[in-house]
Amino acid sequence: VTVALTMTVEKAPATPTVYANAISATAIQLSWDAVFSAETYTVYEGTNVIAEDITGTNYTHEGLTPSTTYNYTVTATNEIGTSEASNTATATTWAPAPETAPANLQATKVTHNSVTLTWDVVDGATYYEIYKDGSYLSYTNTTTYTVTALSAETSYSFTVKAGNNSGISPESEALSVTTEQFNGRTVVFELYDSYQDYSYGYFTIVIDGISEQYPTASYYGTITKEYDIPYGTTVNVTYT
């Protein structure tokens, strides 16, 4: 006589794998892989229980201190028992938004069509926004920026803000700058690749050490570029 016997061996859940990612200056998002037979999960920050009886696979730890590192583990539980603690997941909250405006905004170089701005470093800033006449212009990761394509003998107002993942600082004091008189000629470059194929090359225009490159091919037609070039400026045009 052959007897078929089916047995189910009950046991505690396997160990979870947990992940941690900062999502702001005061919050960290935790997630973990679902564990077979787990009914609930418990989340620890260090040795402290911060959440329990969780039936899902994620949890957001809020009310944290900016620029601070936190360590987390998770256990899984069912009616038989509780798993071993998971791996330790570590995350660092973001720095707070810069509180002070950029100081010492000044123009270090002014031409008929450009202004080079510089300012002091702001603690905690990872980028800076530049504004011209009250409107957003661009951003930079450094403490200098050259504003181009300006009109000669024209007054402009510039401000700068410091920012990071958490937010943006107050605006700097406004700096008023008047561009210089243009003393030169307007030069028009007409760039054309005469090769009758689908390959293309690059025209490079170098004006006073500053280069701009333009891809071109016969099917592009003629590319027209206009520059205001001061007298005495060295200009080079090459094709590669």
Short mmCIF file of C-alpha atoms in Angstrom, two decimals:
data_model
loop_
_atom_site.label_atom_id
_atom_site.label_comp_id
_atom_site.label_asym_id
_atom_site.label_seq_id
_atom_site.Cartn_x
_atom_site.Cartn_y
_atom_site.Cartn_z
CA VAL A 1 0.00 0.00 0.00
CA THR A 2 1.37 3.40 -0.97
CA VAL A 3 0.39 6.38 1.13
CA ALA A 4 0.94 9.94 -0.16
CA LEU A 5 1.61 12.36 2.66
CA THR A 6 1.78 16.12 2.09
CA MET A 7 3.37 18.20 4.83
CA THR A 8 3.77 21.99 5.12
CA VAL A 9 6.65 23.07 7.28
CA GLU A 10 5.86 26.48 8.75
CA LYS A 11 8.73 28.84 9.48
CA ALA A 12 9.53 32.48 10.06
CA PRO A 13 10.00 34.70 6.97
CA ALA A 14 13.30 35.10 5.20
CA THR A 15 15.44 38.21 5.76
CA PRO A 16 14.32 41.31 3.81
CA THR A 17 16.59 43.44 1.65
CA VAL A 18 16.08 47.15 2.38
CA TYR A 19 16.95 50.35 0.47
CA ALA A 20 17.07 53.97 1.69
CA ASN A 21 17.04 57.22 -0.30
CA ALA A 22 16.86 60.79 0.96
CA ILE A 23 14.00 62.72 -0.65
CA SER A 24 14.38 66.06 1.14
CA ALA A 25 16.28 67.79 3.93
CA THR A 26 13.94 66.21 6.49
CA ALA A 27 12.75 62.90 5.00
CA ILE A 28 14.14 59.54 3.85
CA GLN A 29 12.19 57.03 1.76
CA LEU A 30 12.63 53.35 2.71
CA SER A 31 11.64 50.37 0.60
CA TRP A 32 12.29 46.65 0.73
CA ASP A 33 11.70 43.52 -1.29
CA ALA A 34 8.55 41.60 -0.43
CA VAL A 35 9.28 38.46 1.59
CA PHE A 36 7.27 35.27 1.01
CA SER A 37 4.94 34.44 3.93
CA ALA A 38 5.62 37.76 5.68
CA GLU A 39 2.51 39.31 7.19
CA THR A 40 3.97 42.52 8.60
CA TYR A 41 7.25 44.41 8.71
CA THR A 42 9.02 46.41 11.43
CA VAL A 43 11.37 49.31 10.65
CA TYR A 44 14.30 50.27 12.89
CA GLU A 45 16.40 53.42 12.89
CA GLY A 46 19.50 52.23 14.67
CA THR A 47 18.10 50.17 17.55
CA ASN A 48 14.85 52.14 17.81
CA VAL A 49 11.58 50.91 16.34
CA ILE A 50 10.14 53.73 14.22
CA ALA A 51 7.32 51.81 12.51
CA GLU A 52 5.68 48.41 12.99
CA ASP A 53 2.79 46.31 11.72
CA ILE A 54 3.45 47.61 8.19
CA THR A 55 1.77 45.45 5.55
CA GLY A 56 3.33 47.19 2.53
CA THR A 57 6.95 47.40 1.42
CA ASN A 58 7.79 51.07 1.91
CA TYR A 59 7.91 53.69 4.62
CA THR A 60 8.84 57.39 4.74
CA HIS A 61 10.75 58.54 7.81
CA GLU A 62 9.96 62.23 8.29
CA GLY A 63 10.87 65.03 10.68
CA LEU A 64 14.60 64.44 10.34
CA THR A 65 17.59 66.75 10.73
CA PRO A 66 19.15 68.15 7.53
CA SER A 67 22.62 66.94 6.48
CA THR A 68 22.42 63.96 8.84
CA THR A 69 23.14 60.27 8.17
CA TYR A 70 20.62 57.64 9.32
CA ASN A 71 20.89 53.83 9.40
CA TYR A 72 17.92 51.49 8.95
CA THR A 73 17.07 47.80 9.19
CA VAL A 74 13.79 45.92 8.64
CA THR A 75 12.45 42.62 9.95
CA ALA A 76 9.62 40.52 8.54
CA THR A 77 7.09 38.75 10.78
CA ASN A 78 4.41 36.06 10.45
CA GLU A 79 2.52 33.89 12.95
CA ILE A 80 5.53 31.62 13.34
CA GLY A 81 8.12 34.22 14.13
CA THR A 82 10.33 37.09 13.03
CA SER A 83 13.15 37.10 10.51
CA GLU A 84 16.73 38.14 11.10
CA ALA A 85 17.38 41.86 10.69
CA SER A 86 17.94 43.01 7.12
CA ASN A 87 21.04 44.60 5.73
CA THR A 88 21.72 48.12 7.08
CA ALA A 89 20.57 50.77 4.59
CA THR A 90 22.14 54.20 5.00
CA ALA A 91 21.03 57.58 3.68
CA THR A 92 21.93 61.20 4.38
CA THR A 93 19.29 63.93 4.35
CA TRP A 94 19.82 66.84 2.00
CA ALA A 95 21.40 70.08 3.12
CA PRO A 96 18.85 72.82 3.92
CA ALA A 97 18.12 75.47 1.34
CA PRO A 98 20.68 78.31 1.39
CA GLU A 99 19.52 80.95 3.84
CA THR A 100 21.64 83.89 2.69
CA ALA A 101 21.67 85.67 -0.65
CA PRO A 102 24.87 85.74 -2.70
CA ALA A 103 27.02 88.69 -1.62
CA ASN A 104 29.54 90.91 -3.38
CA LEU A 105 27.94 90.69 -6.82
CA GLN A 106 30.12 92.62 -9.25
CA ALA A 107 30.99 92.97 -12.92
CA THR A 108 34.63 92.04 -13.55
CA LYS A 109 34.55 92.58 -17.32
CA VAL A 110 32.23 94.71 -19.45
CA THR A 111 32.24 94.91 -23.25
CA HIS A 112 29.80 96.33 -25.78
CA ASN A 113 27.80 93.06 -25.79
CA SER A 114 28.73 91.10 -22.66
CA VAL A 115 29.10 91.35 -18.91
CA THR A 116 31.07 88.93 -16.72
CA LEU A 117 29.59 88.61 -13.23
CA THR A 118 31.18 87.20 -10.07
CA TRP A 119 29.94 86.76 -6.49
CA ASP A 120 30.90 85.10 -3.20
CA VAL A 121 30.32 81.41 -2.44
CA VAL A 122 27.16 80.63 -0.46
CA ASP A 123 27.38 77.75 2.05
CA GLY A 124 25.30 74.77 0.99
CA ALA A 125 24.70 76.02 -2.55
CA THR A 126 25.17 73.60 -5.45
CA TYR A 127 24.11 76.02 -8.20
CA TYR A 128 23.32 79.69 -8.78
CA GLU A 129 20.54 81.29 -10.82
CA ILE A 130 21.23 84.49 -12.76
CA TYR A 131 18.50 87.05 -13.42
CA LYS A 132 18.59 89.92 -15.91
CA ASP A 133 16.15 92.82 -15.48
CA GLY A 134 14.04 90.69 -13.13
CA SER A 135 13.72 87.66 -15.44
CA TYR A 136 15.45 84.31 -15.11
CA LEU A 137 18.39 84.06 -17.51
CA SER A 138 20.42 80.93 -16.74
CA TYR A 139 22.25 79.00 -14.03
CA THR A 140 25.83 77.97 -13.25
CA ASN A 141 27.61 75.66 -10.82
CA THR A 142 30.40 78.19 -10.27
CA THR A 143 30.53 81.74 -8.89
CA THR A 144 31.07 83.43 -12.23
CA TYR A 145 28.92 83.83 -15.33
CA THR A 146 29.27 85.77 -18.58
CA VAL A 147 26.08 87.28 -19.95
CA THR A 148 26.26 87.60 -23.74
CA ALA A 149 24.14 88.91 -26.64
CA LEU A 150 23.64 92.32 -25.00
CA SER A 151 23.17 95.66 -26.73
CA ALA A 152 25.85 98.33 -26.71
CA GLU A 153 25.48 101.38 -24.45
CA THR A 154 22.54 99.83 -22.61
CA SER A 155 21.90 99.59 -18.87
CA TYR A 156 21.02 96.21 -17.37
CA SER A 157 20.15 95.06 -13.84
CA PHE A 158 21.48 91.71 -12.59
CA THR A 159 20.73 89.62 -9.49
CA VAL A 160 21.77 86.13 -8.38
CA LYS A 161 20.16 83.45 -6.18
CA ALA A 162 21.84 80.40 -4.60
CA GLY A 163 20.13 77.01 -4.65
CA ASN A 164 20.36 73.29 -3.91
CA ASN A 165 17.99 70.29 -3.86
CA SER A 166 16.07 71.77 -0.93
CA GLY A 167 15.30 75.17 -2.36
CA ILE A 168 16.51 78.63 -3.33
CA SER A 169 17.97 81.55 -1.38
CA PRO A 170 16.77 85.14 -1.27
CA GLU A 171 17.86 87.34 -4.16
CA SER A 172 21.15 89.23 -4.05
CA GLU A 173 21.31 92.99 -4.17
CA ALA A 174 20.81 94.24 -7.71
CA LEU A 175 23.84 95.28 -9.77
CA SER A 176 23.34 97.85 -12.52
CA VAL A 177 25.77 97.66 -15.43
CA THR A 178 25.95 99.70 -18.64
CA THR A 179 27.60 98.07 -21.62
CA GLU A 180 30.32 99.92 -23.50
CA GLN A 181 30.15 101.71 -26.82
CA PHE A 182 30.72 99.46 -29.82
CA ASN A 183 33.88 100.35 -31.70
CA GLY A 184 34.19 97.93 -34.56
CA ARG A 185 32.27 96.36 -37.43
CA THR A 186 29.42 93.91 -37.85
CA VAL A 187 30.75 90.94 -39.80
CA VAL A 188 28.52 88.33 -41.46
CA PHE A 189 29.93 84.85 -42.06
CA GLU A 190 28.24 82.68 -44.69
CA LEU A 191 29.29 79.06 -44.13
CA TYR A 192 28.67 76.45 -46.80
CA ASP A 193 29.93 72.91 -47.33
CA SER A 194 30.19 72.29 -51.08
CA TYR A 195 30.72 68.52 -50.85
CA GLN A 196 27.75 66.83 -52.54
CA ASP A 197 27.30 63.96 -50.11
CA TYR A 198 25.69 63.28 -46.77
CA SER A 199 28.82 63.62 -44.71
CA TYR A 200 29.36 66.76 -42.72
CA GLY A 201 32.13 68.72 -41.11
CA TYR A 202 32.49 71.62 -38.72
CA PHE A 203 33.22 75.30 -39.21
CA THR A 204 34.97 76.82 -36.22
CA ILE A 205 34.97 80.59 -35.72
CA VAL A 206 37.47 81.88 -33.16
CA ILE A 207 37.09 85.52 -32.12
CA ASP A 208 39.54 86.93 -29.60
CA GLY A 209 40.25 83.43 -28.28
CA ILE A 210 36.58 82.43 -27.89
CA SER A 211 35.43 79.69 -30.27
CA GLU A 212 32.06 78.61 -31.59
CA GLN A 213 31.57 75.50 -33.73
CA TYR A 214 28.88 74.85 -36.34
CA PRO A 215 28.17 71.49 -38.06
CA THR A 216 27.49 71.86 -41.75
CA ALA A 217 26.85 69.79 -44.88
CA SER A 218 25.66 70.53 -48.40
CA TYR A 219 22.08 69.56 -47.58
CA TYR A 220 22.03 72.07 -44.73
CA GLY A 221 22.40 74.96 -47.16
CA THR A 222 24.21 78.12 -46.15
CA ILE A 223 24.61 78.88 -42.45
CA THR A 224 24.72 82.61 -41.72
CA LYS A 225 26.32 83.93 -38.53
CA GLU A 226 26.61 87.60 -37.58
CA TYR A 227 29.11 89.02 -35.09
CA ASP A 228 29.95 92.47 -33.79
CA ILE A 229 33.75 92.45 -33.84
CA PRO A 230 35.76 95.26 -32.24
CA TYR A 231 38.65 96.74 -34.18
CA GLY A 232 41.94 95.01 -33.51
CA THR A 233 40.34 91.65 -32.74
CA THR A 234 41.91 88.49 -34.18
CA VAL A 235 39.44 86.29 -36.07
CA ASN A 236 40.10 82.75 -37.39
CA VAL A 237 37.74 80.51 -39.38
CA THR A 238 38.61 76.84 -39.93
CA TYR A 239 36.89 73.81 -41.42
CA THR A 240 37.40 70.22 -40.29
#
